[in-house]
Amino acid sequence: MKSTICKDIVNSFVSIAKGMRVTLINWSVLRPSVTELYPEQRPTLPDAYRGLPVLPVDPKTGRSRCIGCGMCAKMCPEGIITVEVDKSDPKDRKPAVFTIDLSRCMWCGLCTEVCPTKCLVPGRDYELACYTREGMVYNLEDLMRLGGEFPPEPEKKEEQADEPA
């Protein structure tokens, strides 16, 4: 009985020493801080970051390249995308209604992968907090405003005739 009490006392001091060792190893004086001071210091997002799907504006035409095919709405597993085509001009396909309900989005990126014109791209915005559920529904104008402009297409280099085939 007496030996078990002595073992318990020794084990308690050993466990306290182990805990203090872990505390000293992780003490902020000995290790650099990994905490980001968020509003003042913005985090660097990885290249593969999938944010809010947005519709960038074509700088030549001033509108989105979306043709209203609805492939993004069909591919979305949550069914949160609504696309309706403007039928006023049959030669010019453009969406009349394009909404995304981000409150149910699971950020899978399937909608951006299936887009035939590559007009729906993942955005870089991560500050999406709002006070109402209606605030999480983004319409065509919001998505185009957040999307910015398409980057200019690189000029294609003409192949020189002197190069061997």
mmCIF file with all atom_site columns, C-alpha atoms in Angstrom:
data_model
loop_
_atom_site.group_PDB
_atom_site.id
_atom_site.type_symbol
_atom_site.label_atom_id
_atom_site.label_alt_id
_atom_site.label_comp_id
_atom_site.label_asym_id
_atom_site.label_entity_id
_atom_site.label_seq_id
_atom_site.pdbx_PDB_ins_code
_atom_site.Cartn_x
_atom_site.Cartn_y
_atom_site.Cartn_z
_atom_site.occupancy
_atom_site.B_iso_or_equiv
_atom_site.pdbx_formal_charge
_atom_site.auth_seq_id
_atom_site.auth_comp_id
_atom_site.auth_asym_id
_atom_site.auth_atom_id
_atom_site.pdbx_PDB_model_num
ATOM 1   C CA . MET A 1 1   ? 0.000   0.000  0.000   1.00 0.00 ? 1   MET A CA 1
ATOM 2   C CA . LYS A 1 2   ? 2.783   2.327  0.974   1.00 0.00 ? 2   LYS A CA 1
ATOM 3   C CA . SER A 1 3   ? 4.740   1.607  -2.214  1.00 0.00 ? 3   SER A CA 1
ATOM 4   C CA . THR A 1 4   ? 1.762   2.494  -4.433  1.00 0.00 ? 4   THR A CA 1
ATOM 5   C CA . ILE A 1 5   ? 1.381   5.857  -2.718  1.00 0.00 ? 5   ILE A CA 1
ATOM 6   C CA . CYS A 1 6   ? 5.071   6.563  -3.279  1.00 0.00 ? 6   CYS A CA 1
ATOM 7   C CA . LYS A 1 7   ? 4.763   5.534  -6.937  1.00 0.00 ? 7   LYS A CA 1
ATOM 8   C CA . ASP A 1 8   ? 1.734   7.821  -7.365  1.00 0.00 ? 8   ASP A CA 1
ATOM 9   C CA . ILE A 1 9   ? 3.611   10.773 -5.864  1.00 0.00 ? 9   ILE A CA 1
ATOM 10  C CA . VAL A 1 10  ? 6.629   10.168 -8.091  1.00 0.00 ? 10  VAL A CA 1
ATOM 11  C CA . ASN A 1 11  ? 4.424   9.741  -11.200 1.00 0.00 ? 11  ASN A CA 1
ATOM 12  C CA . SER A 1 12  ? 2.605   12.984 -10.440 1.00 0.00 ? 12  SER A CA 1
ATOM 13  C CA . PHE A 1 13  ? 5.888   14.922 -10.258 1.00 0.00 ? 13  PHE A CA 1
ATOM 14  C CA . VAL A 1 14  ? 7.115   13.256 -13.465 1.00 0.00 ? 14  VAL A CA 1
ATOM 15  C CA . SER A 1 15  ? 3.896   14.154 -15.298 1.00 0.00 ? 15  SER A CA 1
ATOM 16  C CA . ILE A 1 16  ? 4.110   17.763 -14.046 1.00 0.00 ? 16  ILE A CA 1
ATOM 17  C CA . ALA A 1 17  ? 7.702   17.946 -15.277 1.00 0.00 ? 17  ALA A CA 1
ATOM 18  C CA . LYS A 1 18  ? 6.675   16.565 -18.702 1.00 0.00 ? 18  LYS A CA 1
ATOM 19  C CA . GLY A 1 19  ? 3.861   19.118 -18.938 1.00 0.00 ? 19  GLY A CA 1
ATOM 20  C CA . MET A 1 20  ? 6.198   21.977 -18.008 1.00 0.00 ? 20  MET A CA 1
ATOM 21  C CA . ARG A 1 21  ? 8.693   20.748 -20.636 1.00 0.00 ? 21  ARG A CA 1
ATOM 22  C CA . VAL A 1 22  ? 6.008   20.948 -23.346 1.00 0.00 ? 22  VAL A CA 1
ATOM 23  C CA . THR A 1 23  ? 5.033   24.415 -22.102 1.00 0.00 ? 23  THR A CA 1
ATOM 24  C CA . LEU A 1 24  ? 8.627   25.658 -22.233 1.00 0.00 ? 24  LEU A CA 1
ATOM 25  C CA . ILE A 1 25  ? 9.185   24.212 -25.726 1.00 0.00 ? 25  ILE A CA 1
ATOM 26  C CA . ASN A 1 26  ? 6.086   25.964 -27.060 1.00 0.00 ? 26  ASN A CA 1
ATOM 27  C CA . TRP A 1 27  ? 6.648   29.202 -25.192 1.00 0.00 ? 27  TRP A CA 1
ATOM 28  C CA . SER A 1 28  ? 6.327   32.181 -27.545 1.00 0.00 ? 28  SER A CA 1
ATOM 29  C CA . VAL A 1 29  ? 9.779   33.522 -26.586 1.00 0.00 ? 29  VAL A CA 1
ATOM 30  C CA . LEU A 1 30  ? 11.454  30.418 -27.961 1.00 0.00 ? 30  LEU A CA 1
ATOM 31  C CA . ARG A 1 31  ? 9.250   30.042 -31.083 1.00 0.00 ? 31  ARG A CA 1
ATOM 32  C CA . PRO A 1 32  ? 8.140   32.529 -33.711 1.00 0.00 ? 32  PRO A CA 1
ATOM 33  C CA . SER A 1 33  ? 4.467   33.484 -33.627 1.00 0.00 ? 33  SER A CA 1
ATOM 34  C CA . VAL A 1 34  ? 2.173   32.025 -36.290 1.00 0.00 ? 34  VAL A CA 1
ATOM 35  C CA . THR A 1 35  ? -0.844  34.144 -35.388 1.00 0.00 ? 35  THR A CA 1
ATOM 36  C CA . GLU A 1 36  ? -1.933  36.599 -38.078 1.00 0.00 ? 36  GLU A CA 1
ATOM 37  C CA . LEU A 1 37  ? -3.284  39.943 -36.934 1.00 0.00 ? 37  LEU A CA 1
ATOM 38  C CA . TYR A 1 38  ? -6.190  39.628 -39.340 1.00 0.00 ? 38  TYR A CA 1
ATOM 39  C CA . PRO A 1 39  ? -7.650  43.005 -40.170 1.00 0.00 ? 39  PRO A CA 1
ATOM 40  C CA . GLU A 1 40  ? -4.241  44.662 -40.250 1.00 0.00 ? 40  GLU A CA 1
ATOM 41  C CA . GLN A 1 41  ? -2.387  41.803 -41.955 1.00 0.00 ? 41  GLN A CA 1
ATOM 42  C CA . ARG A 1 42  ? -4.220  40.067 -44.791 1.00 0.00 ? 42  ARG A CA 1
ATOM 43  C CA . PRO A 1 43  ? -3.421  36.368 -45.247 1.00 0.00 ? 43  PRO A CA 1
ATOM 44  C CA . THR A 1 44  ? -1.723  35.261 -48.431 1.00 0.00 ? 44  THR A CA 1
ATOM 45  C CA . LEU A 1 45  ? -4.082  32.960 -50.288 1.00 0.00 ? 45  LEU A CA 1
ATOM 46  C CA . PRO A 1 46  ? -2.734  29.900 -52.090 1.00 0.00 ? 46  PRO A CA 1
ATOM 47  C CA . ASP A 1 47  ? -2.963  29.761 -55.885 1.00 0.00 ? 47  ASP A CA 1
ATOM 48  C CA . ALA A 1 48  ? -5.509  26.947 -55.712 1.00 0.00 ? 48  ALA A CA 1
ATOM 49  C CA . TYR A 1 49  ? -7.861  28.931 -53.418 1.00 0.00 ? 49  TYR A CA 1
ATOM 50  C CA . ARG A 1 50  ? -11.501 28.398 -54.414 1.00 0.00 ? 50  ARG A CA 1
ATOM 51  C CA . GLY A 1 51  ? -13.551 31.365 -53.353 1.00 0.00 ? 51  GLY A CA 1
ATOM 52  C CA . LEU A 1 52  ? -16.919 32.686 -54.382 1.00 0.00 ? 52  LEU A CA 1
ATOM 53  C CA . PRO A 1 53  ? -17.630 31.826 -58.044 1.00 0.00 ? 53  PRO A CA 1
ATOM 54  C CA . VAL A 1 54  ? -17.643 35.152 -59.924 1.00 0.00 ? 54  VAL A CA 1
ATOM 55  C CA . LEU A 1 55  ? -18.261 36.362 -63.471 1.00 0.00 ? 55  LEU A CA 1
ATOM 56  C CA . PRO A 1 56  ? -15.416 38.593 -64.666 1.00 0.00 ? 56  PRO A CA 1
ATOM 57  C CA . VAL A 1 57  ? -16.260 41.261 -67.230 1.00 0.00 ? 57  VAL A CA 1
ATOM 58  C CA . ASP A 1 58  ? -14.799 41.137 -70.732 1.00 0.00 ? 58  ASP A CA 1
ATOM 59  C CA . PRO A 1 59  ? -12.900 44.445 -71.165 1.00 0.00 ? 59  PRO A CA 1
ATOM 60  C CA . LYS A 1 60  ? -13.792 44.587 -74.879 1.00 0.00 ? 60  LYS A CA 1
ATOM 61  C CA . THR A 1 61  ? -17.570 44.264 -74.516 1.00 0.00 ? 61  THR A CA 1
ATOM 62  C CA . GLY A 1 62  ? -18.093 45.450 -70.933 1.00 0.00 ? 62  GLY A CA 1
ATOM 63  C CA . ARG A 1 63  ? -20.183 42.412 -69.983 1.00 0.00 ? 63  ARG A CA 1
ATOM 64  C CA . SER A 1 64  ? -19.702 38.840 -68.875 1.00 0.00 ? 64  SER A CA 1
ATOM 65  C CA . ARG A 1 65  ? -18.807 36.114 -71.362 1.00 0.00 ? 65  ARG A CA 1
ATOM 66  C CA . CYS A 1 66  ? -21.607 33.944 -69.961 1.00 0.00 ? 66  CYS A CA 1
ATOM 67  C CA . ILE A 1 67  ? -23.883 32.538 -72.667 1.00 0.00 ? 67  ILE A CA 1
ATOM 68  C CA . GLY A 1 68  ? -26.525 31.325 -70.232 1.00 0.00 ? 68  GLY A CA 1
ATOM 69  C CA . CYS A 1 69  ? -26.116 27.646 -71.093 1.00 0.00 ? 69  CYS A CA 1
ATOM 70  C CA . GLY A 1 70  ? -26.991 26.594 -67.536 1.00 0.00 ? 70  GLY A CA 1
ATOM 71  C CA . MET A 1 71  ? -24.301 23.908 -67.288 1.00 0.00 ? 71  MET A CA 1
ATOM 72  C CA . CYS A 1 72  ? -23.161 25.342 -63.953 1.00 0.00 ? 72  CYS A CA 1
ATOM 73  C CA . ALA A 1 73  ? -26.708 25.101 -62.569 1.00 0.00 ? 73  ALA A CA 1
ATOM 74  C CA . LYS A 1 74  ? -27.057 21.504 -63.807 1.00 0.00 ? 74  LYS A CA 1
ATOM 75  C CA . MET A 1 75  ? -23.696 20.456 -62.349 1.00 0.00 ? 75  MET A CA 1
ATOM 76  C CA . CYS A 1 76  ? -24.161 22.075 -58.921 1.00 0.00 ? 76  CYS A CA 1
ATOM 77  C CA . PRO A 1 77  ? -24.816 19.273 -56.390 1.00 0.00 ? 77  PRO A CA 1
ATOM 78  C CA . GLU A 1 78  ? -26.645 21.672 -54.064 1.00 0.00 ? 78  GLU A CA 1
ATOM 79  C CA . GLY A 1 79  ? -28.797 23.283 -56.772 1.00 0.00 ? 79  GLY A CA 1
ATOM 80  C CA . ILE A 1 80  ? -27.974 26.813 -55.636 1.00 0.00 ? 80  ILE A CA 1
ATOM 81  C CA . ILE A 1 81  ? -27.344 28.373 -59.060 1.00 0.00 ? 81  ILE A CA 1
ATOM 82  C CA . THR A 1 82  ? -30.195 29.850 -61.097 1.00 0.00 ? 82  THR A CA 1
ATOM 83  C CA . VAL A 1 83  ? -29.647 30.822 -64.748 1.00 0.00 ? 83  VAL A CA 1
ATOM 84  C CA . GLU A 1 84  ? -32.264 32.255 -67.090 1.00 0.00 ? 84  GLU A CA 1
ATOM 85  C CA . VAL A 1 85  ? -31.432 33.392 -70.623 1.00 0.00 ? 85  VAL A CA 1
ATOM 86  C CA . ASP A 1 86  ? -32.432 36.778 -72.047 1.00 0.00 ? 86  ASP A CA 1
ATOM 87  C CA . LYS A 1 87  ? -34.567 35.856 -75.062 1.00 0.00 ? 87  LYS A CA 1
ATOM 88  C CA . SER A 1 88  ? -35.012 39.385 -76.437 1.00 0.00 ? 88  SER A CA 1
ATOM 89  C CA . ASP A 1 89  ? -32.210 38.935 -79.001 1.00 0.00 ? 89  ASP A CA 1
ATOM 90  C CA . PRO A 1 90  ? -31.893 35.328 -80.274 1.00 0.00 ? 90  PRO A CA 1
ATOM 91  C CA . LYS A 1 91  ? -28.474 36.006 -81.832 1.00 0.00 ? 91  LYS A CA 1
ATOM 92  C CA . ASP A 1 92  ? -26.978 37.409 -78.622 1.00 0.00 ? 92  ASP A CA 1
ATOM 93  C CA . ARG A 1 93  ? -27.112 34.851 -75.785 1.00 0.00 ? 93  ARG A CA 1
ATOM 94  C CA . LYS A 1 94  ? -26.681 36.415 -72.374 1.00 0.00 ? 94  LYS A CA 1
ATOM 95  C CA . PRO A 1 95  ? -28.148 35.658 -68.960 1.00 0.00 ? 95  PRO A CA 1
ATOM 96  C CA . ALA A 1 96  ? -31.095 37.715 -67.765 1.00 0.00 ? 96  ALA A CA 1
ATOM 97  C CA . VAL A 1 97  ? -30.958 36.139 -64.287 1.00 0.00 ? 97  VAL A CA 1
ATOM 98  C CA . PHE A 1 98  ? -27.891 34.585 -62.692 1.00 0.00 ? 98  PHE A CA 1
ATOM 99  C CA . THR A 1 99  ? -27.974 33.992 -58.930 1.00 0.00 ? 99  THR A CA 1
ATOM 100 C CA . ILE A 1 100 ? -25.865 31.959 -56.531 1.00 0.00 ? 100 ILE A CA 1
ATOM 101 C CA . ASP A 1 101 ? -27.009 31.233 -52.959 1.00 0.00 ? 101 ASP A CA 1
ATOM 102 C CA . LEU A 1 102 ? -23.740 31.011 -51.042 1.00 0.00 ? 102 LEU A CA 1
ATOM 103 C CA . SER A 1 103 ? -25.386 30.052 -47.774 1.00 0.00 ? 103 SER A CA 1
ATOM 104 C CA . ARG A 1 104 ? -25.605 26.463 -49.071 1.00 0.00 ? 104 ARG A CA 1
ATOM 105 C CA . CYS A 1 105 ? -22.470 26.374 -51.257 1.00 0.00 ? 105 CYS A CA 1
ATOM 106 C CA . MET A 1 106 ? -19.967 23.640 -50.394 1.00 0.00 ? 106 MET A CA 1
ATOM 107 C CA . TRP A 1 107 ? -17.128 25.210 -52.456 1.00 0.00 ? 107 TRP A CA 1
ATOM 108 C CA . CYS A 1 108 ? -16.614 22.126 -54.617 1.00 0.00 ? 108 CYS A CA 1
ATOM 109 C CA . GLY A 1 109 ? -15.756 24.122 -57.753 1.00 0.00 ? 109 GLY A CA 1
ATOM 110 C CA . LEU A 1 110 ? -17.742 21.895 -60.105 1.00 0.00 ? 110 LEU A CA 1
ATOM 111 C CA . CYS A 1 111 ? -19.604 24.908 -61.511 1.00 0.00 ? 111 CYS A CA 1
ATOM 112 C CA . THR A 1 112 ? -16.356 26.552 -62.600 1.00 0.00 ? 112 THR A CA 1
ATOM 113 C CA . GLU A 1 113 ? -14.928 23.366 -64.098 1.00 0.00 ? 113 GLU A CA 1
ATOM 114 C CA . VAL A 1 114 ? -17.926 22.623 -66.327 1.00 0.00 ? 114 VAL A CA 1
ATOM 115 C CA . CYS A 1 115 ? -18.316 26.150 -67.778 1.00 0.00 ? 115 CYS A CA 1
ATOM 116 C CA . PRO A 1 116 ? -17.732 25.930 -71.567 1.00 0.00 ? 116 PRO A CA 1
ATOM 117 C CA . THR A 1 117 ? -16.693 29.584 -71.934 1.00 0.00 ? 117 THR A CA 1
ATOM 118 C CA . LYS A 1 118 ? -14.632 29.605 -68.712 1.00 0.00 ? 118 LYS A CA 1
ATOM 119 C CA . CYS A 1 119 ? -16.515 32.712 -67.646 1.00 0.00 ? 119 CYS A CA 1
ATOM 120 C CA . LEU A 1 120 ? -17.370 31.425 -64.152 1.00 0.00 ? 120 LEU A CA 1
ATOM 121 C CA . VAL A 1 121 ? -14.137 31.479 -62.167 1.00 0.00 ? 121 VAL A CA 1
ATOM 122 C CA . PRO A 1 122 ? -13.336 31.115 -58.464 1.00 0.00 ? 122 PRO A CA 1
ATOM 123 C CA . GLY A 1 123 ? -12.901 34.522 -56.883 1.00 0.00 ? 123 GLY A CA 1
ATOM 124 C CA . ARG A 1 124 ? -10.309 35.619 -54.350 1.00 0.00 ? 124 ARG A CA 1
ATOM 125 C CA . ASP A 1 125 ? -12.741 37.263 -51.903 1.00 0.00 ? 125 ASP A CA 1
ATOM 126 C CA . TYR A 1 126 ? -13.052 35.532 -48.543 1.00 0.00 ? 126 TYR A CA 1
ATOM 127 C CA . GLU A 1 127 ? -14.855 38.205 -46.509 1.00 0.00 ? 127 GLU A CA 1
ATOM 128 C CA . LEU A 1 128 ? -18.414 37.020 -47.106 1.00 0.00 ? 128 LEU A CA 1
ATOM 129 C CA . ALA A 1 129 ? -20.039 37.749 -43.748 1.00 0.00 ? 129 ALA A CA 1
ATOM 130 C CA . CYS A 1 130 ? -23.500 39.339 -43.752 1.00 0.00 ? 130 CYS A CA 1
ATOM 131 C CA . TYR A 1 131 ? -26.407 39.817 -41.366 1.00 0.00 ? 131 TYR A CA 1
ATOM 132 C CA . THR A 1 132 ? -29.231 38.184 -43.308 1.00 0.00 ? 132 THR A CA 1
ATOM 133 C CA . ARG A 1 133 ? -29.760 35.068 -45.397 1.00 0.00 ? 133 ARG A CA 1
ATOM 134 C CA . GLU A 1 134 ? -30.843 37.241 -48.301 1.00 0.00 ? 134 GLU A CA 1
ATOM 135 C CA . GLY A 1 135 ? -27.398 38.851 -48.195 1.00 0.00 ? 135 GLY A CA 1
ATOM 136 C CA . MET A 1 136 ? -25.850 35.513 -49.163 1.00 0.00 ? 136 MET A CA 1
ATOM 137 C CA . VAL A 1 137 ? -27.707 35.427 -52.490 1.00 0.00 ? 137 VAL A CA 1
ATOM 138 C CA . TYR A 1 138 ? -25.508 37.053 -55.144 1.00 0.00 ? 138 TYR A CA 1
ATOM 139 C CA . ASN A 1 139 ? -27.095 38.209 -58.401 1.00 0.00 ? 139 ASN A CA 1
ATOM 140 C CA . LEU A 1 140 ? -25.571 38.868 -61.837 1.00 0.00 ? 140 LEU A CA 1
ATOM 141 C CA . GLU A 1 141 ? -24.499 42.438 -61.072 1.00 0.00 ? 141 GLU A CA 1
ATOM 142 C CA . ASP A 1 142 ? -22.857 41.432 -57.771 1.00 0.00 ? 142 ASP A CA 1
ATOM 143 C CA . LEU A 1 143 ? -20.962 38.559 -59.394 1.00 0.00 ? 143 LEU A CA 1
ATOM 144 C CA . MET A 1 144 ? -19.732 40.797 -62.224 1.00 0.00 ? 144 MET A CA 1
ATOM 145 C CA . ARG A 1 145 ? -18.667 43.534 -59.762 1.00 0.00 ? 145 ARG A CA 1
ATOM 146 C CA . LEU A 1 146 ? -16.739 41.043 -57.614 1.00 0.00 ? 146 LEU A CA 1
ATOM 147 C CA . GLY A 1 147 ? -15.237 39.339 -60.675 1.00 0.00 ? 147 GLY A CA 1
ATOM 148 C CA . GLY A 1 148 ? -13.426 42.402 -61.961 1.00 0.00 ? 148 GLY A CA 1
ATOM 149 C CA . GLU A 1 149 ? -12.090 42.109 -65.498 1.00 0.00 ? 149 GLU A CA 1
ATOM 150 C CA . PHE A 1 150 ? -10.740 39.160 -67.420 1.00 0.00 ? 150 PHE A CA 1
ATOM 151 C CA . PRO A 1 151 ? -6.978  39.404 -67.687 1.00 0.00 ? 151 PRO A CA 1
ATOM 152 C CA . PRO A 1 152 ? -5.909  40.461 -71.172 1.00 0.00 ? 152 PRO A CA 1
ATOM 153 C CA . GLU A 1 153 ? -5.194  37.498 -73.401 1.00 0.00 ? 153 GLU A CA 1
ATOM 154 C CA . PRO A 1 154 ? -1.507  37.073 -74.204 1.00 0.00 ? 154 PRO A CA 1
ATOM 155 C CA . GLU A 1 155 ? -0.595  37.882 -77.759 1.00 0.00 ? 155 GLU A CA 1
ATOM 156 C CA . LYS A 1 156 ? 0.052   34.788 -79.814 1.00 0.00 ? 156 LYS A CA 1
ATOM 157 C CA . LYS A 1 157 ? 3.551   34.625 -81.182 1.00 0.00 ? 157 LYS A CA 1
ATOM 158 C CA . GLU A 1 158 ? 3.703   34.001 -84.877 1.00 0.00 ? 158 GLU A CA 1
ATOM 159 C CA . GLU A 1 159 ? 5.578   30.870 -85.725 1.00 0.00 ? 159 GLU A CA 1
ATOM 160 C CA . GLN A 1 160 ? 8.639   31.544 -87.733 1.00 0.00 ? 160 GLN A CA 1
ATOM 161 C CA . ALA A 1 161 ? 8.842   29.861 -91.137 1.00 0.00 ? 161 ALA A CA 1
ATOM 162 C CA . ASP A 1 162 ? 12.550  29.141 -90.600 1.00 0.00 ? 162 ASP A CA 1
ATOM 163 C CA . GLU A 1 163 ? 11.900  26.634 -87.798 1.00 0.00 ? 163 GLU A CA 1
ATOM 164 C CA . PRO A 1 164 ? 12.042  22.958 -88.801 1.00 0.00 ? 164 PRO A CA 1
ATOM 165 C CA . ALA A 1 165 ? 8.800   21.041 -88.363 1.00 0.00 ? 165 ALA A CA 1
#
